[in-house]
mmCIF file of C-alpha atoms and ligand atoms in Angstrom:
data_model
loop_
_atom_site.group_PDB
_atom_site.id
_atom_site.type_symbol
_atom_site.label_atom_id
_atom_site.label_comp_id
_atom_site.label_asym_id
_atom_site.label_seq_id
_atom_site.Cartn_x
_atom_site.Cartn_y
_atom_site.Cartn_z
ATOM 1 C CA UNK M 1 101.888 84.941 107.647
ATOM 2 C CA UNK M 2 100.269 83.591 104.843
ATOM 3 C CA UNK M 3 96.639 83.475 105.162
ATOM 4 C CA UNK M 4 95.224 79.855 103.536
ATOM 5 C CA UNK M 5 93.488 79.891 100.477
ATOM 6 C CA UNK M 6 91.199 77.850 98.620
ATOM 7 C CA UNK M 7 89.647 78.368 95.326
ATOM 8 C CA UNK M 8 87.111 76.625 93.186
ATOM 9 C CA UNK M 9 86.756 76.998 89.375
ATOM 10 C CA UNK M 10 83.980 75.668 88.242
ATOM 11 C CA UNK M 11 85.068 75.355 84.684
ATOM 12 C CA UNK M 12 82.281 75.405 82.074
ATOM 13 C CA UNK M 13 79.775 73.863 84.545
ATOM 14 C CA UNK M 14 76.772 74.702 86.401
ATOM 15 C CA UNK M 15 73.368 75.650 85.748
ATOM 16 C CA UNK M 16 71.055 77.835 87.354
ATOM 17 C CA UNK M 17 69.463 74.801 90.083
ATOM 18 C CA UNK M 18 72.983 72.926 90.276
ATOM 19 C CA UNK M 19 74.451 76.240 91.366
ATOM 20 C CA UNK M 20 72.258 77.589 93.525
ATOM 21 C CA UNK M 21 72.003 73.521 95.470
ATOM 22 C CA UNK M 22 76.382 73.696 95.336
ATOM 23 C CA UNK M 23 76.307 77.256 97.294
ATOM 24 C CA UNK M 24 73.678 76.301 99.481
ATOM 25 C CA UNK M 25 75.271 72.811 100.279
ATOM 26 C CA UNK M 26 78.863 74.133 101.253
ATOM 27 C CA UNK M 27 77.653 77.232 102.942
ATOM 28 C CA UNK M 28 75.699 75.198 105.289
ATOM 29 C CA UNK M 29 78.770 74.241 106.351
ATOM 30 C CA UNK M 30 81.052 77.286 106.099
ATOM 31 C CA UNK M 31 79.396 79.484 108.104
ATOM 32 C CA UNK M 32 81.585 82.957 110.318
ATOM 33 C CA UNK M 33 84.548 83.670 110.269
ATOM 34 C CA UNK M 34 87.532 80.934 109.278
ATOM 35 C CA UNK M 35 91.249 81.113 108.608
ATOM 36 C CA UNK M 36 91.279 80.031 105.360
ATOM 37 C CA UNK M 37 89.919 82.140 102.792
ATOM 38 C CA UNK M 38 87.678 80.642 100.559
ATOM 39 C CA UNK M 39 86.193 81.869 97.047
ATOM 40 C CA UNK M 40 84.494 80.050 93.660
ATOM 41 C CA UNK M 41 85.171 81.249 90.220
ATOM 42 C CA UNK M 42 81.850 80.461 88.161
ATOM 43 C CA UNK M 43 81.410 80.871 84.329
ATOM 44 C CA UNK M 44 80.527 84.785 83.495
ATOM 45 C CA UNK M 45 77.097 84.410 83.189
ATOM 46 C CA UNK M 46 76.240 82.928 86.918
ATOM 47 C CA UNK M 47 78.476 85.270 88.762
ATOM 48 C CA UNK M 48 75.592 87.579 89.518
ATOM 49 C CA UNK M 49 73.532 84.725 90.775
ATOM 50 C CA UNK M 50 76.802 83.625 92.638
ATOM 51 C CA UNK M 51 77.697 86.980 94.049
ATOM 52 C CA UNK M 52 74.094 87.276 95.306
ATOM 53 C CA UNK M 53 74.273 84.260 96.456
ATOM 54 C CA UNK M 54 77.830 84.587 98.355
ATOM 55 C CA UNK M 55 76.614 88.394 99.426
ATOM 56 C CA UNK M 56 76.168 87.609 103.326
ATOM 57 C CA UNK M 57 79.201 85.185 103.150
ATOM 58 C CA UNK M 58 82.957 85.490 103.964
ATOM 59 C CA UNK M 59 83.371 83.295 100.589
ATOM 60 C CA UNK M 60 84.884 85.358 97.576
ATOM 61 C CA UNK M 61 84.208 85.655 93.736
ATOM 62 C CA UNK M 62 85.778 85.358 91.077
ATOM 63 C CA UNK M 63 85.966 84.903 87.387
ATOM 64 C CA UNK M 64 87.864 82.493 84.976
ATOM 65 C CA UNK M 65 89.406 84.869 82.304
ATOM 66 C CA UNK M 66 89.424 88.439 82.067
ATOM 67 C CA UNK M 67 89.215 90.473 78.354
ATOM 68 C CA UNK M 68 92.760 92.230 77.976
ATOM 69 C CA UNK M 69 90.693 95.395 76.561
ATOM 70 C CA UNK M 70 88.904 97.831 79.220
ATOM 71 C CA UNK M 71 85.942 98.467 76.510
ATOM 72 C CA UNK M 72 84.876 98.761 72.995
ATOM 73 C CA UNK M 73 84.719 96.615 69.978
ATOM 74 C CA UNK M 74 85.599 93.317 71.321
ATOM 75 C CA UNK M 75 83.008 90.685 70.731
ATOM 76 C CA UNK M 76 82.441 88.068 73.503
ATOM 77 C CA UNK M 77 85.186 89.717 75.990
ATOM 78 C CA UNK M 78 84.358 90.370 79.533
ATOM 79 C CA UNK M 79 86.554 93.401 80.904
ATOM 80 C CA UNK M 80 88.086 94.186 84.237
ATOM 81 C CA UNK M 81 85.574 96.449 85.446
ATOM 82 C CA UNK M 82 82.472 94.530 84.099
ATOM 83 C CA UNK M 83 83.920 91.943 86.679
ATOM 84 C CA UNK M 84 84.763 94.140 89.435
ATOM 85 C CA UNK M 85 80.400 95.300 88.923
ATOM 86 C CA UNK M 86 79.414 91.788 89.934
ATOM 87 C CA UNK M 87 81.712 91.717 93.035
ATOM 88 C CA UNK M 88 84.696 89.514 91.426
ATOM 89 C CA UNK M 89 87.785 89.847 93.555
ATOM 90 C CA UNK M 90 89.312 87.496 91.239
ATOM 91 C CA UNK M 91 90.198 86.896 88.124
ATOM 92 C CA UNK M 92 92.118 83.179 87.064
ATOM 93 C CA UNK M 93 94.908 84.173 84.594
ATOM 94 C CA UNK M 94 96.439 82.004 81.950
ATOM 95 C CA UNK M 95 94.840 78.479 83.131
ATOM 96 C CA UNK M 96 96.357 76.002 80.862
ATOM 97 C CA UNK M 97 93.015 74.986 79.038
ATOM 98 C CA UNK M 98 93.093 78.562 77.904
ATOM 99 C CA UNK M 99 96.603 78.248 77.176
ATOM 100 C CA UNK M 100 95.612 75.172 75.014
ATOM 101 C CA UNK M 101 92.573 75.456 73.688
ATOM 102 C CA UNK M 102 92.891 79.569 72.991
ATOM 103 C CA UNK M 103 96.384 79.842 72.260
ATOM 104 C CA UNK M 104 97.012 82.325 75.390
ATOM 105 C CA UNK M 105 100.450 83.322 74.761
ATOM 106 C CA UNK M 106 103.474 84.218 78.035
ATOM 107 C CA UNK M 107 102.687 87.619 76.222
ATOM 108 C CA UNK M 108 98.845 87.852 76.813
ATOM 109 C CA UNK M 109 98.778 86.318 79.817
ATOM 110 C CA UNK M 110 101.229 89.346 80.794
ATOM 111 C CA UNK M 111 98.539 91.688 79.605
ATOM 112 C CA UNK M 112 95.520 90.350 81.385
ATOM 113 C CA UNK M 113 97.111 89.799 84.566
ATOM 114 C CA UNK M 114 97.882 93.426 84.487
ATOM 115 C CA UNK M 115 94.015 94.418 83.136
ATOM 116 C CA UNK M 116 92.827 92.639 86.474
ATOM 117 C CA UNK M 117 95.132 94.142 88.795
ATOM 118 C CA UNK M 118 93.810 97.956 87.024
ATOM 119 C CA UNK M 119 89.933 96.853 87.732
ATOM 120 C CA UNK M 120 91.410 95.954 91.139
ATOM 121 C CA UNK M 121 90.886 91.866 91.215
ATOM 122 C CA UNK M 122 93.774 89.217 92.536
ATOM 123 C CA UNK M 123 95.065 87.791 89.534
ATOM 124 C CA UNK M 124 95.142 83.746 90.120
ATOM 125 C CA UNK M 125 98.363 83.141 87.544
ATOM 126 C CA UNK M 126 98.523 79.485 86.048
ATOM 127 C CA UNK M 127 101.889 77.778 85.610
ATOM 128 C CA UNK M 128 102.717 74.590 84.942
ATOM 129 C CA UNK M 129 104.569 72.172 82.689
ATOM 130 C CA UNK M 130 102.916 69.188 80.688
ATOM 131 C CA UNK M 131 103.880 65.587 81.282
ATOM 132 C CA UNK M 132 106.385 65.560 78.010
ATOM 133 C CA UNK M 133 108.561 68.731 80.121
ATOM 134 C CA UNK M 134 108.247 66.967 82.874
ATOM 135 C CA UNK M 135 109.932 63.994 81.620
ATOM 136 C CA UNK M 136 112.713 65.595 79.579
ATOM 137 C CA UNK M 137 113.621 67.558 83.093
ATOM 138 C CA UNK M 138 112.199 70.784 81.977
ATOM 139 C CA UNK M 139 109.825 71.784 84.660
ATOM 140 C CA UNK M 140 111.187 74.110 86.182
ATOM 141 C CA UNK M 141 112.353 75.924 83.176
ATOM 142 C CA UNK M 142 109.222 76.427 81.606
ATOM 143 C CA UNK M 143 107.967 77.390 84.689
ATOM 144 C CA UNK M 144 110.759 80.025 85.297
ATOM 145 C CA UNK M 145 109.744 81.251 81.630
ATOM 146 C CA UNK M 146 106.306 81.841 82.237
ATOM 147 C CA UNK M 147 106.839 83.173 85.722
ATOM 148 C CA UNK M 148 109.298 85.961 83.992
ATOM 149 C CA UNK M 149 107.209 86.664 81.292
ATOM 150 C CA UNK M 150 104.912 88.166 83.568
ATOM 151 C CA UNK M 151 107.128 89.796 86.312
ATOM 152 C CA UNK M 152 109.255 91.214 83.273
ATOM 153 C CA UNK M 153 105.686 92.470 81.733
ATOM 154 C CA UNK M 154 104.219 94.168 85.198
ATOM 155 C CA UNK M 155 107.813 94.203 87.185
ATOM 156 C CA UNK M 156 108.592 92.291 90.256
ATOM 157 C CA UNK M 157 106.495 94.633 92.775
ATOM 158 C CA UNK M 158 103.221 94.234 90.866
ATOM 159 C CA UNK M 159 103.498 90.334 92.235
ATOM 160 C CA UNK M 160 102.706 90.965 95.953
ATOM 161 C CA UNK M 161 98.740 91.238 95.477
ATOM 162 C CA UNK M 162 98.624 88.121 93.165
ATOM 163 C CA UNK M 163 98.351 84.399 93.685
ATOM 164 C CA UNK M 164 100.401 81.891 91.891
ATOM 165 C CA UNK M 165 99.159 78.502 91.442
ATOM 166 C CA UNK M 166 101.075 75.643 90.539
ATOM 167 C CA UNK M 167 99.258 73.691 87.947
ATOM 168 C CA UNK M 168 101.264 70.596 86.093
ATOM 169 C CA UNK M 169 99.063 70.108 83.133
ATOM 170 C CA UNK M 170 99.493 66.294 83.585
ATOM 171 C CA UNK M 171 97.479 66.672 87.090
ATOM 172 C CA UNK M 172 94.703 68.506 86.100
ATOM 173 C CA UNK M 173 91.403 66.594 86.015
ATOM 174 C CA UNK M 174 93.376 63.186 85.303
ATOM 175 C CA UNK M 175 92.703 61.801 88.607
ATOM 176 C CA UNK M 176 96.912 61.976 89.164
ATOM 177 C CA UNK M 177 98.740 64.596 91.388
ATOM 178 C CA UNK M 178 102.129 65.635 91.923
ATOM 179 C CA UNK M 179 103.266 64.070 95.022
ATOM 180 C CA UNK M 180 103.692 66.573 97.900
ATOM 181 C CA UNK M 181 107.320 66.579 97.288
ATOM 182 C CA UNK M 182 107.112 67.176 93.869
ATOM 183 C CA UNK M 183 104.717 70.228 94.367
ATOM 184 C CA UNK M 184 106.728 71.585 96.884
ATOM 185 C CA UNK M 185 109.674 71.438 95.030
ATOM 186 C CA UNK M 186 108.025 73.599 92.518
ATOM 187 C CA UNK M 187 106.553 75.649 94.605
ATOM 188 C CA UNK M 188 109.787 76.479 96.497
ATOM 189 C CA UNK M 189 111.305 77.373 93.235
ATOM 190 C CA UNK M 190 108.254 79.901 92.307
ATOM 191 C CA UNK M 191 109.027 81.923 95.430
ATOM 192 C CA UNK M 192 112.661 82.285 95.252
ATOM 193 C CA UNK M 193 111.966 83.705 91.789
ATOM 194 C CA UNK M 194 109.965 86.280 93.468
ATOM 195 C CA UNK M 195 113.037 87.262 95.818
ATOM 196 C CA UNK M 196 112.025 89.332 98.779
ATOM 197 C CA UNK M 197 108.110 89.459 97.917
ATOM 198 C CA UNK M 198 108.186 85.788 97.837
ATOM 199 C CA UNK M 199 107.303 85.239 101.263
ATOM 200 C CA UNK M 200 103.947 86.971 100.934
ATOM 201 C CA UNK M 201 102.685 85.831 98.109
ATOM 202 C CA UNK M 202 100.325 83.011 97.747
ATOM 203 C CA UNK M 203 101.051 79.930 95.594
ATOM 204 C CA UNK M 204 98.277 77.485 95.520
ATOM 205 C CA UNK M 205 98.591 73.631 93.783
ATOM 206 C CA UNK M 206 96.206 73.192 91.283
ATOM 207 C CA UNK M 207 95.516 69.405 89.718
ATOM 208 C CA UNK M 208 93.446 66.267 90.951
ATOM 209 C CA UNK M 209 92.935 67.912 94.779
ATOM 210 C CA UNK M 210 90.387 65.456 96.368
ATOM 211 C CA UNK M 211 89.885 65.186 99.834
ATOM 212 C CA UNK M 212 92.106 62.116 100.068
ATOM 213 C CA UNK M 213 95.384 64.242 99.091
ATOM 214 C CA UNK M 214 94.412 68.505 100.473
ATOM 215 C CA UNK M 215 96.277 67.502 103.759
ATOM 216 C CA UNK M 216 99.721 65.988 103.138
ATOM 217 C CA UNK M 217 99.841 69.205 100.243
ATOM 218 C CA UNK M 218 99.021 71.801 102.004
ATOM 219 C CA UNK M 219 101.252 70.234 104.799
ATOM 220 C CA UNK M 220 103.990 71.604 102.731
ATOM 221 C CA UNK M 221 106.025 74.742 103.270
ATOM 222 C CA UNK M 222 105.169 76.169 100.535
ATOM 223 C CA UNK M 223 101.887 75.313 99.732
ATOM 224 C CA UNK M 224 99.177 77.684 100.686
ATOM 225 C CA UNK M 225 95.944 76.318 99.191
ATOM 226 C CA UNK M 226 94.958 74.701 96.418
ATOM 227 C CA UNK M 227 92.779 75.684 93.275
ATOM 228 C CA UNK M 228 90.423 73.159 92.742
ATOM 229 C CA UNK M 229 88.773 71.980 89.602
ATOM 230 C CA UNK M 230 86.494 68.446 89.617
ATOM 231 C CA UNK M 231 86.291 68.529 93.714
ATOM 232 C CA UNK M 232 84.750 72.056 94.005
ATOM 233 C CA UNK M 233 81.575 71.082 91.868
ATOM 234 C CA UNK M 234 80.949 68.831 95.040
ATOM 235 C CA UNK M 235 79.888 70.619 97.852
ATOM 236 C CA UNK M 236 81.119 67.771 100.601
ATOM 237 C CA UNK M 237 84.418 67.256 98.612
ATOM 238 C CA UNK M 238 84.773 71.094 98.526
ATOM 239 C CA UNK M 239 84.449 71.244 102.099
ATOM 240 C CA UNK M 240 86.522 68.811 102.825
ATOM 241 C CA UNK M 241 89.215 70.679 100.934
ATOM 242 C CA UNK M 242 88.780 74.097 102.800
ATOM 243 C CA UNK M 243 88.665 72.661 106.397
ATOM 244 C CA UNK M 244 92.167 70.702 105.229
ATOM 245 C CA UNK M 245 93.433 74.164 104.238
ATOM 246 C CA UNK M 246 92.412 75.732 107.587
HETATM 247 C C1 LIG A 301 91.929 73.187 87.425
HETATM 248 O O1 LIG A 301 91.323 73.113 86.383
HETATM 249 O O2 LIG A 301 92.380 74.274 87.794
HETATM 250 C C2 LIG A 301 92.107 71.965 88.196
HETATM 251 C C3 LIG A 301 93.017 71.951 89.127
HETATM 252 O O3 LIG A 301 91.281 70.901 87.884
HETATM 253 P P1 LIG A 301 91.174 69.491 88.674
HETATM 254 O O4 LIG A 301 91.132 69.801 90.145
HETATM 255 O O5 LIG A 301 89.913 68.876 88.175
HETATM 256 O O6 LIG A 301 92.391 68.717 88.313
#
């Protein structure tokens, strides 16, 4: 069985009080052991103070990029095992603002889901399609495309220690979600592209998850848990979320 998963990414958020008030808020709440698993991917420079912070907890970290490069001269990049130092068990791979806004290529993606799986995190992959694909009826192609430029890059095996999530880029943080049919639909599709690892592997929905809608998707099939951006930086909201996913 799949085991429930819920993860936060903070974004480019926080500070040093807000963070330390978020943790202390949720944990309050999410204390021993639970089915679903829970973890919070916080800009690089809090994840020490949100590893310590997380240390006696069953709640995981993780990061929001991960450099392609193991070490050297490479400006501003975080590697693999800088992460795995600080206690990351995660790294989020391809998000669509870094898509967007940083011109990740299918290619690069390829490559840093495979530096994170060497410094031994999860990779969290990011699909999705934007509103204008979604329209013409291309979803699920561009989806497939990104989906094989990875498995082509690392080969199918590689997949069965990452996480997928499902991310339409229309959904996320515009206060409108795919509807649970729509997400499963997707979803579905994502794991018979996986063949016979498909049933393990994790595939969270990612976009506008609010307390209001974590049921009826993770009600679905095929839905395991949701990544969650606006919602997490709200500790009762977050909540919510996780004890929907358990
Ligand atoms: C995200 O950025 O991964 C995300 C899903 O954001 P939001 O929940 O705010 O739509």
């Amino acid at each position: 069985m799949r085991r429930p998963l819920v993860v936060a990414n903070w974004k480019m958020n926080g500070s040093k009080s807000a963070n330390a008030g978020l943790v202390a808020d949720f944990l309050a709440s999410w204390q021993g052991v639970h089915q679903a698993e829970v973890a919070m991917c916080a800009p690089y420079i809090y994840l020490p103070q949100l590893a310590d912070s997380l240390a006696e907890s069953n709640v995981g970290v993780g990061a929001q990029d991960i450099s392609v490069h193991e070490q050297g001269a490479y400006t501003g990049e975080i590697s693999g095992a800088m992460l795995a130092e600080f206690d990351c068990r995660y790294a989020i791979i391809g998000h669509s603002e870094r898509r967007e806004y940083h011109a990740e290529t299918d290619q690069l993606v390829a490559e840093k889901f495979v530096a994170a799986q060497k410094a031994g995190l999860a990779p969290i992959l990011c699909v999705g399609e934007t509103l204008a694909q979604r329209d013409s009826g291309e979803a699920l192609l561009v989806i497939g495309e990104q989906l094989k430029a990875v498995v082509d890059h690392v080969g199918r095996d590689s997949m069965s220690s990452a996480v997928i999530a499902y991310e339409p880029v229309w959904a996320i943080g515009t206060g409108r979600t795919a509807s649970p049919e729509q997400a499963q639909e997707v979803h579905h599709f994502i794991r018979e592209q996986l063949g016979e690892l498909g049933g393990a592997v994790r595939i969270l929905y990612g976009g506008s998850v609010k307390p209001g809608n974590a049921e009826e998707l993770f009600s679905q099939a095929d839905i395991d848990g949701a990544l969650v951006g606006g919602a997490s930086l709200v500790a009762e909201d977050f909540l919510a979320i996780c004890r929907a996913a358990e």
